[in-house]
Amino acid sequence: MSAIEVILVDHLDRPTGRMEKLEVHEKGLLHRAVTVYVFNSRHQLLLQQRASDKYHCGGLWSNTCCGHPYPHESTQHAAERRLFEEMGLRLTLTPMFELSYNLPMSNGLTEHEYGHVYFAISDDLPRLNPQEADSWRYADVESVSEEIDRNPLAFTPWFLHTFARIPEQLKRFTRKT
């Protein structure tokens, strides 16, 4: 993994510094993140299966994409950049909500993030970056919820945490669009 810096923040998402991404995850420090959920016109969620050789959570299913803003990069730009880098999709995203979580990973790293969550609707098919994702699929939100109940270990911890808010947020989003 290259030496990418992320933005350290306080509990109100105010920047407090910057640090190399892996070090932040090793120390479990709160930092800014972006999470993207893309739905098709039938309101099915575009899921990503993380590349099996990722430094954590490889092979697990997750939201469409996620990542971290660079220092001096807006969360909107970071979310749209990561969507293109991971899934090959260029979409305008809508900010939906923010949340914070502190989740231990299986390899000793910690996802302690202040997350900005974005939505989009598109029927464009992804063009996966094989360094980021092994596979993708569309699934009804209800089906994903049932799958989570049956096998939560098939999903990333942050997806499990954020997904609980998705059905209600999707209703709100589709009323606006």
Coordinates of N, CA and C in Angstrom, one line a residue:
M1 N 0.8 -1.2 0.0 CA 0.0 0.0 0.0 C 0.9 1.2 0.0
S2 N 0.5 2.2 -0.8 CA 1.3 3.4 -0.9 C 1.0 4.3 0.3
A3 N 1.9 5.3 0.5 CA 1.8 6.2 1.6 C 0.7 7.3 1.3
I4 N -0.5 7.0 1.4 CA -1.6 7.9 1.2 C -2.0 8.5 2.6
E5 N -2.1 9.8 2.6 CA -2.5 10.5 3.9 C -4.0 10.7 3.9
V6 N -4.5 10.5 5.1 CA -6.0 10.8 5.3 C -6.1 11.9 6.3
I7 N -7.3 12.4 6.5 CA -7.6 13.5 7.3 C -8.1 13.1 8.7
L8 N -7.3 13.4 9.7 CA -7.8 13.1 11.1 C -8.8 14.1 11.5
V9 N -9.8 13.7 12.2 CA -10.9 14.6 12.6 C -11.3 14.4 14.1
D10 N -12.0 15.4 14.6 CA -12.6 15.2 15.9 C -14.0 14.7 15.8
H11 N -14.8 14.5 16.9 CA -16.1 13.9 16.8 C -17.1 14.7 16.0
L12 N -16.8 16.0 15.7 CA -17.7 16.9 14.9 C -17.2 17.0 13.5
D13 N -16.2 16.2 13.1 CA -15.6 16.1 11.7 C -14.8 17.4 11.4
R14 N -14.2 18.0 12.5 CA -13.3 19.1 12.3 C -11.9 18.6 12.1
P15 N -11.2 18.9 11.1 CA -9.8 18.4 10.9 C -8.9 18.7 12.1
T16 N -8.1 17.7 12.4 CA -7.2 17.9 13.5 C -5.7 17.6 13.1
G17 N -5.6 17.1 11.8 CA -4.3 16.7 11.3 C -4.4 15.8 10.2
R18 N -3.3 15.1 9.8 CA -3.3 14.1 8.8 C -2.2 13.1 9.1
M19 N -2.4 11.9 8.6 CA -1.5 10.8 8.9 C -1.7 9.8 7.8
E20 N -0.6 9.0 7.6 CA -0.6 7.9 6.6 C -1.8 6.9 6.9
K21 N -2.5 6.5 5.9 CA -3.7 5.7 6.0 C -3.5 4.4 6.8
L22 N -2.5 3.6 6.6 CA -2.3 2.4 7.3 C -2.0 2.6 8.8
E23 N -1.2 3.7 9.1 CA -0.9 4.0 10.5 C -2.2 4.4 11.2
V24 N -3.0 5.2 10.6 CA -4.3 5.6 11.2 C -5.1 4.3 11.5
H25 N -5.2 3.4 10.6 CA -6.0 2.1 10.9 C -5.3 1.3 12.0
E26 N -4.0 1.3 12.0 CA -3.3 0.5 13.1 C -3.5 1.1 14.4
K27 N -3.6 2.5 14.5 CA -3.7 3.2 15.8 C -5.2 3.4 16.2
G28 N -6.1 3.1 15.2 CA -7.5 3.3 15.5 C -8.0 4.7 15.7
L29 N -7.3 5.7 15.0 CA -7.6 7.1 15.1 C -8.8 7.5 14.2
L30 N -9.6 8.4 14.8 CA -10.8 8.9 14.0 C -10.3 9.7 12.8
H31 N -10.9 9.3 11.6 CA -10.5 10.0 10.4 C -11.7 10.1 9.5
R32 N -11.7 11.0 8.5 CA -12.8 11.2 7.6 C -12.8 10.1 6.5
A33 N -14.0 9.7 6.1 CA -14.2 8.7 5.1 C -15.4 9.0 4.3
V34 N -15.5 8.3 3.1 CA -16.7 8.4 2.3 C -17.2 7.0 2.0
T35 N -18.5 6.9 1.9 CA -19.2 5.7 1.5 C -20.2 5.9 0.5
V36 N -20.3 5.1 -0.6 CA -21.2 5.3 -1.7 C -22.1 4.1 -1.8
Y37 N -23.4 4.4 -2.0 CA -24.4 3.4 -2.4 C -25.0 3.8 -3.7
V38 N -24.9 3.0 -4.7 CA -25.5 3.2 -6.0 C -26.7 2.2 -6.2
F39 N -27.8 2.7 -6.6 CA -29.0 1.9 -6.9 C -29.3 2.0 -8.3
N40 N -29.9 0.9 -8.9 CA -30.4 1.0 -10.3 C -31.8 1.6 -10.3
S41 N -32.4 1.7 -11.4 CA -33.8 2.3 -11.5 C -34.8 1.4 -10.9
R42 N -34.5 0.2 -10.6 CA -35.5 -0.7 -9.8 C -35.2 -0.6 -8.3
H43 N -34.3 0.3 -7.9 CA -33.9 0.5 -6.5 C -33.2 -0.7 -5.9
Q44 N -32.5 -1.5 -6.7 CA -31.6 -2.5 -6.3 C -30.2 -1.9 -6.0
L45 N -29.6 -2.4 -4.9 CA -28.3 -1.9 -4.5 C -27.2 -2.6 -5.3
L46 N -26.2 -1.8 -5.8 CA -25.0 -2.3 -6.4 C -24.0 -2.6 -5.3
L47 N -23.8 -3.9 -5.1 CA -22.8 -4.4 -4.1 C -21.5 -4.7 -4.8
Q48 N -20.4 -4.5 -4.0 CA -19.1 -4.8 -4.5 C -18.5 -5.9 -3.6
Q49 N -17.9 -6.9 -4.2 CA -17.1 -7.9 -3.5 C -15.6 -7.4 -3.5
R50 N -15.1 -7.0 -2.3 CA -13.7 -6.5 -2.3 C -12.7 -7.5 -2.8
A51 N -11.7 -6.9 -3.5 CA -10.6 -7.8 -4.0 C -10.1 -8.7 -2.9
S52 N -9.9 -9.9 -3.2 CA -9.4 -10.9 -2.2 C -8.1 -10.6 -1.6
D53 N -7.3 -9.8 -2.3 CA -5.9 -9.5 -1.7 C -5.9 -8.1 -1.1
K54 N -7.0 -7.5 -0.8 CA -7.0 -6.2 -0.1 C -6.4 -6.4 1.3
Y55 N -5.9 -5.3 1.9 CA -5.2 -5.4 3.2 C -6.1 -5.7 4.3
H56 N -7.4 -5.5 4.2 CA -8.4 -6.0 5.1 C -9.7 -6.2 4.4
C57 N -10.4 -7.2 5.0 CA -11.8 -7.5 4.5 C -11.8 -8.0 3.0
G58 N -10.7 -8.5 2.5 CA -10.7 -9.1 1.2 C -11.7 -10.2 1.0
G59 N -12.4 -10.1 -0.2 CA -13.4 -11.1 -0.5 C -14.8 -10.9 0.1
L60 N -14.9 -9.9 1.0 CA -16.2 -9.7 1.6 C -17.0 -8.7 0.7
W61 N -18.4 -8.9 0.9 CA -19.3 -8.0 0.1 C -19.5 -6.7 0.9
S62 N -19.7 -5.6 0.2 CA -19.8 -4.3 0.8 C -20.7 -3.4 -0.1
N63 N -20.8 -2.2 0.4 CA -21.4 -1.1 -0.4 C -20.7 -0.9 -1.7
T64 N -21.3 -0.1 -2.6 CA -20.7 0.1 -3.9 C -19.3 0.5 -3.9
C65 N -18.9 1.4 -3.1 CA -17.4 1.8 -2.9 C -17.3 2.6 -1.7
C66 N -16.1 2.8 -1.2 CA -15.8 3.7 -0.1 C -14.3 4.1 -0.2
G67 N -13.9 5.0 0.7 CA -12.5 5.5 0.7 C -12.4 6.7 1.6
H68 N -11.3 7.4 1.3 CA -10.9 8.5 2.2 C -10.6 9.7 1.3
P69 N -11.1 10.9 1.7 CA -10.7 12.1 1.0 C -9.2 12.4 1.2
Y70 N -8.5 12.9 0.2 CA -7.2 13.4 0.4 C -7.2 14.7 1.2
P71 N -6.2 15.1 1.9 CA -6.1 16.4 2.5 C -6.5 17.5 1.4
H72 N -7.3 18.4 1.8 CA -7.8 19.5 0.9 C -8.7 19.0 -0.2
E73 N -9.3 17.8 -0.1 CA -10.2 17.3 -1.1 C -11.6 17.3 -0.4
S74 N -12.6 17.7 -1.1 CA -14.0 17.7 -0.5 C -14.4 16.2 -0.5
T75 N -15.4 16.0 0.4 CA -15.9 14.6 0.5 C -16.7 14.2 -0.8
Q76 N -17.4 15.2 -1.3 CA -18.1 14.9 -2.6 C -17.1 14.5 -3.7
H77 N -16.1 15.2 -3.9 CA -15.1 14.9 -4.9 C -14.5 13.5 -4.6
A78 N -14.1 13.3 -3.4 CA -13.5 12.0 -3.0 C -14.4 10.8 -3.3
A79 N -15.7 11.0 -2.9 CA -16.7 9.9 -3.2 C -16.8 9.6 -4.7
E80 N -16.9 10.7 -5.5 CA -17.0 10.5 -6.9 C -15.7 9.9 -7.5
R81 N -14.6 10.4 -7.0 CA -13.3 9.8 -7.5 C -13.2 8.3 -7.1
R82 N -13.5 8.0 -5.9 CA -13.4 6.5 -5.5 C -14.4 5.7 -6.3
L83 N -15.6 6.2 -6.6 CA -16.6 5.5 -7.5 C -16.0 5.2 -8.8
F84 N -15.3 6.1 -9.4 CA -14.7 5.9 -10.7 C -13.5 4.9 -10.6
E85 N -12.6 5.2 -9.5 CA -11.4 4.3 -9.4 C -11.7 2.9 -9.1
E86 N -12.8 2.6 -8.3 CA -13.1 1.2 -8.0 C -14.1 0.6 -9.0
M87 N -15.1 1.3 -9.4 CA -16.2 0.7 -10.2 C -16.3 1.2 -11.6
G88 N -15.4 2.2 -12.0 CA -15.4 2.7 -13.3 C -16.7 3.5 -13.7
L89 N -17.4 4.0 -12.7 CA -18.6 4.8 -12.9 C -18.4 6.2 -12.6
R90 N -18.8 7.1 -13.5 CA -18.8 8.5 -13.3 C -20.2 9.0 -13.1
L91 N -20.5 9.3 -11.8 CA -21.9 9.7 -11.5 C -21.8 10.9 -10.5
T92 N -22.8 11.7 -10.6 CA -23.0 12.8 -9.6 C -23.7 12.2 -8.4
L93 N -23.1 12.3 -7.3 CA -23.6 11.7 -6.0 C -24.4 12.8 -5.2
T94 N -25.3 12.3 -4.4 CA -26.1 13.1 -3.5 C -25.7 12.8 -2.1
P95 N -25.3 13.8 -1.3 CA -25.0 13.5 0.1 C -26.3 13.1 0.9
M96 N -26.2 12.1 1.7 CA -27.4 11.6 2.4 C -27.4 11.8 3.9
F97 N -26.3 11.3 4.5 CA -26.2 11.4 5.9 C -24.7 11.2 6.3
E98 N -24.4 11.5 7.6 CA -23.1 11.3 8.2 C -23.3 10.4 9.4
L99 N -22.2 9.7 9.7 CA -22.2 8.8 10.9 C -20.8 8.5 11.3
S100 N -20.7 8.1 12.5 CA -19.3 7.7 13.1 C -19.4 6.3 13.5
Y101 N -18.3 5.6 13.4 CA -18.2 4.2 13.9 C -16.7 3.9 14.3
N102 N -16.6 2.9 15.2 CA -15.3 2.5 15.6 C -15.4 1.0 15.7
L103 N -14.9 0.3 14.6 CA -15.1 -1.1 14.3 C -13.7 -1.8 14.2
P104 N -13.5 -2.8 15.1 CA -12.2 -3.6 14.9 C -12.4 -4.5 13.7
M105 N -11.3 -4.7 13.0 CA -11.2 -5.6 11.9 C -10.5 -6.9 12.4
S106 N -10.7 -7.9 11.6 CA -10.2 -9.2 12.0 C -8.6 -9.3 12.0
N107 N -8.0 -8.4 11.4 CA -6.5 -8.4 11.3 C -5.8 -7.4 12.2
G108 N -6.5 -6.9 13.2 CA -6.0 -6.0 14.2 C -6.1 -4.5 13.8
L109 N -6.5 -4.2 12.6 CA -6.8 -2.8 12.2 C -8.1 -2.4 12.8
T110 N -8.3 -1.1 12.8 CA -9.6 -0.5 13.3 C -10.1 0.5 12.3
E111 N -11.4 0.4 11.9 CA -12.0 1.4 11.1 C -12.8 2.4 12.1
H112 N -12.1 3.4 12.4 CA -12.6 4.5 13.3 C -12.8 5.7 12.4
E113 N -14.1 5.8 11.9 CA -14.3 6.8 10.8 C -15.5 7.7 11.1
Y114 N -15.3 8.9 10.6 CA -16.5 9.8 10.5 C -16.8 9.8 9.0
G115 N -17.9 9.1 8.7 CA -18.3 8.8 7.4 C -19.3 9.7 6.8
H116 N -19.1 10.1 5.5 CA -20.1 10.8 4.7 C -20.6 9.9 3.7
V117 N -21.9 9.7 3.7 CA -22.6 8.7 2.9 C -23.3 9.3 1.7
Y118 N -23.1 8.8 0.5 CA -23.6 9.4 -0.7 C -24.4 8.3 -1.4
F119 N -25.5 8.8 -2.2 CA -26.3 7.9 -3.0 C -26.3 8.4 -4.4
A120 N -26.6 7.4 -5.3 CA -26.9 7.7 -6.7 C -27.8 6.7 -7.3
I121 N -28.4 7.0 -8.4 CA -29.2 6.0 -9.2 C -28.7 6.0 -10.6
S122 N -28.4 4.8 -11.0 CA -27.8 4.6 -12.4 C -28.0 3.2 -12.8
D123 N -28.3 3.0 -14.1 CA -28.3 1.7 -14.7 C -27.0 1.4 -15.5
D124 N -26.0 2.2 -15.4 CA -24.7 1.9 -16.0 C -24.1 0.7 -15.3
L125 N -23.4 -0.1 -16.1 CA -22.8 -1.3 -15.6 C -21.4 -0.9 -15.1
P126 N -20.9 -1.4 -14.0 CA -19.6 -1.1 -13.5 C -18.5 -1.8 -14.4
R127 N -17.3 -1.2 -14.4 CA -16.1 -1.7 -15.0 C -15.1 -1.8 -13.9
L128 N -15.0 -2.9 -13.3 CA -14.3 -3.1 -12.0 C -12.8 -2.9 -12.2
N129 N -12.2 -2.3 -11.2 CA -10.7 -2.2 -11.1 C -10.3 -3.5 -10.3
P130 N -9.6 -4.4 -10.9 CA -9.3 -5.7 -10.2 C -8.5 -5.5 -8.9
Q131 N -7.8 -4.4 -8.8 CA -7.1 -4.2 -7.5 C -8.0 -3.8 -6.4
E132 N -9.3 -3.4 -6.7 CA -10.2 -3.0 -5.7 C -11.4 -4.0 -5.5
A133 N -11.8 -4.6 -6.6 CA -13.0 -5.5 -6.5 C -12.9 -6.7 -7.3
D134 N -13.4 -7.8 -6.8 CA -13.4 -9.1 -7.5 C -14.7 -9.3 -8.3
S135 N -15.8 -8.7 -7.8 CA -17.1 -9.0 -8.4 C -18.1 -7.9 -8.0
W136 N -19.2 -7.9 -8.6 CA -20.3 -7.0 -8.3 C -21.6 -7.7 -8.6
R137 N -22.7 -7.2 -8.0 CA -24.0 -7.6 -8.3 C -25.1 -6.6 -7.8
Y138 N -26.2 -6.6 -8.4 CA -27.4 -5.8 -7.9 C -28.2 -6.8 -7.0
A139 N -28.8 -6.2 -6.0 CA -29.7 -7.0 -5.1 C -30.7 -6.1 -4.5
D140 N -31.9 -6.6 -4.3 CA -32.9 -5.9 -3.6 C -32.5 -5.7 -2.1
V141 N -32.8 -4.5 -1.6 CA -32.4 -4.2 -0.2 C -33.0 -5.2 0.8
E142 N -34.2 -5.7 0.5 CA -34.8 -6.7 1.4 C -34.0 -8.0 1.3
S143 N -33.5 -8.4 0.2 CA -32.7 -9.6 0.0 C -31.4 -9.5 0.7
V144 N -30.8 -8.3 0.6 CA -29.5 -8.1 1.3 C -29.7 -8.2 2.8
S145 N -30.8 -7.6 3.3 CA -31.1 -7.7 4.7 C -31.2 -9.2 5.2
E146 N -31.9 -10.0 4.4 CA -32.0 -11.4 4.7 C -30.7 -12.1 4.7
E147 N -29.9 -11.8 3.7 CA -28.6 -12.4 3.5 C -27.7 -12.0 4.7
I148 N -27.8 -10.8 5.2 CA -27.0 -10.4 6.4 C -27.4 -11.2 7.6
D149 N -28.7 -11.4 7.7 CA -29.2 -12.1 8.9 C -28.7 -13.6 8.8
R150 N -28.6 -14.2 7.6 CA -28.1 -15.6 7.5 C -26.6 -15.7 7.6
N151 N -25.9 -14.7 7.1 CA -24.4 -14.8 7.0 C -23.7 -13.4 7.1
P152 N -23.8 -12.8 8.3 CA -23.2 -11.5 8.5 C -21.7 -11.5 8.2
L153 N -21.0 -12.6 8.4 CA -19.5 -12.6 8.2 C -19.1 -12.5 6.7
A154 N -20.1 -12.6 5.8 CA -19.8 -12.4 4.3 C -19.7 -10.9 4.0
F155 N -20.0 -10.0 4.9 CA -20.0 -8.6 4.6 C -19.0 -7.8 5.5
T156 N -18.6 -6.7 5.0 CA -17.6 -5.8 5.7 C -18.3 -5.3 7.0
P157 N -17.6 -5.1 8.1 CA -18.2 -4.5 9.3 C -18.8 -3.1 9.1
W158 N -18.2 -2.3 8.3 CA -18.8 -0.9 8.1 C -20.0 -1.0 7.3
F159 N -20.1 -2.0 6.4 CA -21.4 -2.1 5.6 C -22.5 -2.6 6.5
L160 N -22.2 -3.5 7.4 CA -23.2 -4.0 8.4 C -23.7 -2.8 9.2
H161 N -22.8 -1.9 9.6 CA -23.1 -0.8 10.4 C -23.9 0.2 9.7
T162 N -23.6 0.6 8.5 CA -24.3 1.6 7.7 C -25.6 1.1 7.1
F163 N -25.6 -0.2 6.7 CA -26.7 -0.7 6.0 C -28.0 -0.6 6.8
A164 N -28.0 -0.6 8.1 CA -29.2 -0.5 8.9 C -30.0 0.8 8.6
R165 N -29.3 1.8 8.2 CA -30.0 3.1 7.9 C -30.4 3.2 6.4
I166 N -30.0 2.2 5.6 CA -30.2 2.4 4.1 C -31.7 2.3 3.7
P167 N -32.5 1.4 4.2 CA -33.9 1.3 3.7 C -34.7 2.6 3.9
E168 N -34.6 3.2 5.1 CA -35.3 4.5 5.3 C -34.7 5.6 4.5
Q169 N -33.4 5.7 4.4 CA -32.7 6.7 3.6 C -33.0 6.6 2.1
L170 N -33.2 5.3 1.6 CA -33.5 5.1 0.2 C -34.9 5.6 -0.1
K171 N -35.9 5.4 0.8 CA -37.2 6.0 0.7 C -37.2 7.5 0.6
R172 N -36.4 8.1 1.4 CA -36.2 9.6 1.4 C -35.6 10.0 0.1
F173 N -34.6 9.3 -0.3 CA -33.9 9.7 -1.6 C -34.8 9.6 -2.8
T174 N -35.5 8.5 -2.9 CA -36.3 8.3 -4.1 C -37.5 9.2 -4.1
R175 N -37.9 9.7 -3.0 CA -39.0 10.8 -3.0 C -38.5 12.1 -3.6
K176 N -37.2 12.3 -3.4 CA -36.6 13.6 -3.9 C -36.2 13.5 -5.4
T177 N -35.9 12.3 -5.9 CA -35.4 12.1 -7.3 C -36.5 11.8 -8.3

